[in-house]
Tab-separated table of C-alpha atoms in Angstrom:
chain	number	residue	atom	x	y	z
A	1	MET	CA	5.373	97.625	-259.538
A	2	ALA	CA	2.629	95.061	-260.168
A	3	ILE	CA	0.393	96.817	-257.644
A	4	ILE	CA	0.817	100.151	-259.424
A	5	ILE	CA	0.072	98.558	-262.807
A	6	GLY	CA	-3.046	96.924	-261.340
A	7	ILE	CA	-4.258	100.215	-259.891
A	8	LEU	CA	-3.676	102.046	-263.188
A	9	GLN	CA	-5.474	99.291	-265.114
A	10	THR	CA	-8.428	99.483	-262.724
A	11	ILE	CA	-8.642	103.254	-263.106
A	12	TRP	CA	-8.493	102.895	-266.901
A	13	LEU	CA	-11.355	100.372	-266.915
A	14	TRP	CA	-13.459	102.171	-264.290
A	15	ASP	CA	-16.742	102.960	-266.073
A	16	ARG	CA	-17.018	99.747	-268.038
A	17	SER	CA	-19.438	97.004	-267.160
A	18	GLY	CA	-20.258	93.562	-268.407
A	19	THR	CA	-19.546	89.920	-267.780
A	20	ASP	CA	-16.744	87.593	-268.714
A	21	PHE	CA	-16.365	83.829	-268.976
A	22	SER	CA	-20.078	83.024	-269.413
A	23	ARG	CA	-21.196	85.308	-266.569
A	24	MET	CA	-18.762	83.799	-264.066
A	25	ILE	CA	-17.056	87.159	-263.465
A	26	TYR	CA	-18.883	90.476	-263.304
A	27	VAL	CA	-17.000	93.552	-264.432
A	28	ASP	CA	-18.575	96.653	-262.904
A	29	ASN	CA	-17.790	99.575	-260.633
A	30	TYR	CA	-18.592	97.489	-257.553
A	31	SER	CA	-15.836	95.009	-258.336
A	32	PHE	CA	-13.473	97.794	-259.427
A	33	PHE	CA	-13.960	99.553	-256.090
A	34	PHE	CA	-12.963	96.428	-254.231
A	35	TYR	CA	-10.060	95.880	-256.632
A	36	MET	CA	-8.763	99.284	-255.582
A	37	VAL	CA	-9.258	98.524	-251.875
A	38	PHE	CA	-7.445	95.184	-252.152
A	39	LEU	CA	-4.608	96.524	-254.291
A	40	ILE	CA	-4.000	99.547	-252.074
A	41	GLY	CA	-4.154	97.364	-248.949
A	42	THR	CA	-1.715	94.865	-250.426
A	43	GLY	CA	0.608	97.674	-251.497
A	44	ILE	CA	0.594	99.194	-248.015
A	45	SER	CA	1.247	95.771	-246.477
A	46	ILE	CA	4.187	95.159	-248.798
A	47	ILE	CA	5.660	98.602	-248.102
A	48	PHE	CA	5.477	98.092	-244.332
A	49	SER	CA	6.774	94.538	-244.477
A	50	VAL	CA	9.966	95.407	-246.379
A	51	HIS	CA	11.489	96.978	-243.247
A	52	TYR	CA	10.248	94.101	-241.080
A	53	LEU	CA	11.794	91.454	-243.319
A	54	GLU	CA	15.098	93.327	-243.462
A	55	ASN	CA	15.267	93.607	-239.659
A	56	TYR	CA	14.857	89.867	-239.217
A	57	LYS	CA	17.107	89.097	-242.221
A	58	LYS	CA	14.333	87.020	-243.766
A	59	ASN	CA	14.035	88.731	-247.118
A	60	TYR	CA	12.426	85.917	-249.084
A	61	GLY	CA	11.495	86.686	-252.680
A	62	GLU	CA	8.439	84.449	-252.643
A	63	TYR	CA	6.845	86.601	-249.950
A	64	TYR	CA	5.856	89.233	-252.484
A	65	ALA	CA	4.498	86.710	-254.978
A	66	LEU	CA	2.378	85.109	-252.252
A	67	MET	CA	0.994	88.503	-251.270
A	68	LEU	CA	0.045	89.171	-254.893
A	69	PHE	CA	-1.611	85.751	-255.255
A	70	SER	CA	-3.675	86.513	-252.151
A	71	ALA	CA	-4.723	89.834	-253.676
A	72	VAL	CA	-5.774	88.038	-256.867
A	73	GLY	CA	-7.928	85.678	-254.779
A	74	MET	CA	-9.595	88.636	-253.074
A	75	MET	CA	-10.248	90.285	-256.418
A	76	LEU	CA	-11.727	87.087	-257.838
A	77	MET	CA	-14.075	86.841	-254.872
A	78	ALA	CA	-15.224	90.430	-255.363
A	79	ALA	CA	-16.022	89.840	-259.035
A	80	GLY	CA	-17.481	86.353	-258.648
A	81	GLY	CA	-20.685	85.767	-260.521
A	82	ASN	CA	-21.472	82.326	-259.158
A	83	MET	CA	-20.540	80.229	-256.166
A	84	VAL	CA	-17.830	78.244	-257.950
A	85	THR	CA	-15.955	81.443	-258.782
A	86	ILE	CA	-16.293	82.683	-255.222
A	87	PHE	CA	-15.018	79.346	-253.910
A	88	LEU	CA	-12.024	79.494	-256.263
A	89	GLY	CA	-11.337	83.003	-254.987
A	90	VAL	CA	-11.421	81.797	-251.380
A	91	GLU	CA	-8.987	78.994	-252.204
A	92	ILE	CA	-6.623	81.267	-254.152
A	93	LEU	CA	-6.735	83.649	-251.190
A	94	SER	CA	-6.235	81.102	-248.414
A	95	ILE	CA	-3.513	78.814	-249.796
A	96	PRO	CA	-0.833	81.567	-249.994
A	97	ILE	CA	-1.799	82.683	-246.495
A	98	TYR	CA	-1.151	79.152	-245.212
A	99	ILE	CA	2.315	79.403	-246.700
A	100	LEU	CA	2.881	82.921	-245.370
A	101	ALA	CA	1.980	81.810	-241.842
A	102	GLY	CA	4.848	79.314	-241.905
A	103	LEU	CA	7.295	81.362	-243.965
A	104	PHE	CA	9.967	81.564	-241.266
A	105	ARG	CA	10.807	77.859	-241.283
A	106	GLU	CA	13.436	78.056	-238.560
A	107	ASP	CA	11.090	79.704	-236.065
A	108	VAL	CA	9.075	77.298	-233.915
A	109	LYS	CA	6.248	79.811	-233.477
A	110	SER	CA	5.931	80.227	-237.227
A	111	ASN	CA	5.656	76.467	-237.694
A	112	GLU	CA	3.055	76.276	-234.934
A	113	ALA	CA	1.070	79.129	-236.477
A	114	ALA	CA	1.076	77.450	-239.876
A	115	LEU	CA	-0.104	74.134	-238.439
A	116	LYS	CA	-2.848	75.749	-236.364
A	117	TYR	CA	-4.027	77.817	-239.307
A	118	LEU	CA	-4.080	74.737	-241.525
A	119	LEU	CA	-6.047	72.689	-238.989
A	120	LEU	CA	-8.439	75.406	-237.860
A	121	GLY	CA	-8.787	77.148	-241.230
A	122	GLY	CA	-11.327	74.699	-242.560
A	123	SER	CA	-13.747	77.422	-243.584
A	124	PRO	CA	-13.396	76.692	-247.326
A	125	ALA	CA	-14.533	73.137	-246.644
A	126	PHE	CA	-17.563	74.435	-244.760
A	127	LEU	CA	-18.227	76.900	-247.568
A	128	LEU	CA	-18.128	74.113	-250.140
A	129	PHE	CA	-20.432	71.994	-247.999
A	130	GLY	CA	-22.858	74.912	-247.685
A	131	ILE	CA	-22.790	75.494	-251.435
A	132	ALA	CA	-23.555	71.806	-252.017
A	133	MET	CA	-26.436	71.905	-249.525
A	134	LEU	CA	-27.839	75.073	-251.110
A	135	TYR	CA	-27.616	73.541	-254.577
A	136	GLY	CA	-29.173	70.283	-253.406
A	137	GLY	CA	-31.990	72.080	-251.632
A	138	THR	CA	-32.911	74.366	-254.498
A	139	GLU	CA	-32.331	72.036	-257.451
A	140	ARG	CA	-35.849	70.596	-257.259
A	141	PHE	CA	-37.462	74.029	-257.164
A	142	ILE	CA	-35.366	75.407	-260.008
A	143	SER	CA	-36.129	72.436	-262.257
A	144	GLN	CA	-39.879	73.095	-261.804
A	145	ILE	CA	-39.590	76.660	-263.091
């Protein structure tokens, strides 16, 4: 239901543009297009996973909330106006996926997948390091302008 409401809200706001939160989030058709892609993809994933979860008798309620939080992270990345917003979007996207990888707690493979993803999924740390290097490298030039 939340996916359908999000899609209807995106359609209703389609031809509007502007910025929010001191130009941290851009509201335009580019971001709305990706909102639609992410919401439709999340909806399709949830529809297909209902049967899968019922077959394995693992119908956890938090699964759907984690999928929606991941979609919100994707949408925040698409509308990000600066690097801090994009980094927050990456973190909001990746933390629920860490949890989803280890959702089946009794399964050894699920635990192994969650641990491997946590250890090898250090891309947000590299992204933050790259943002810091970019800021440090350009701060001198920007202050001269």
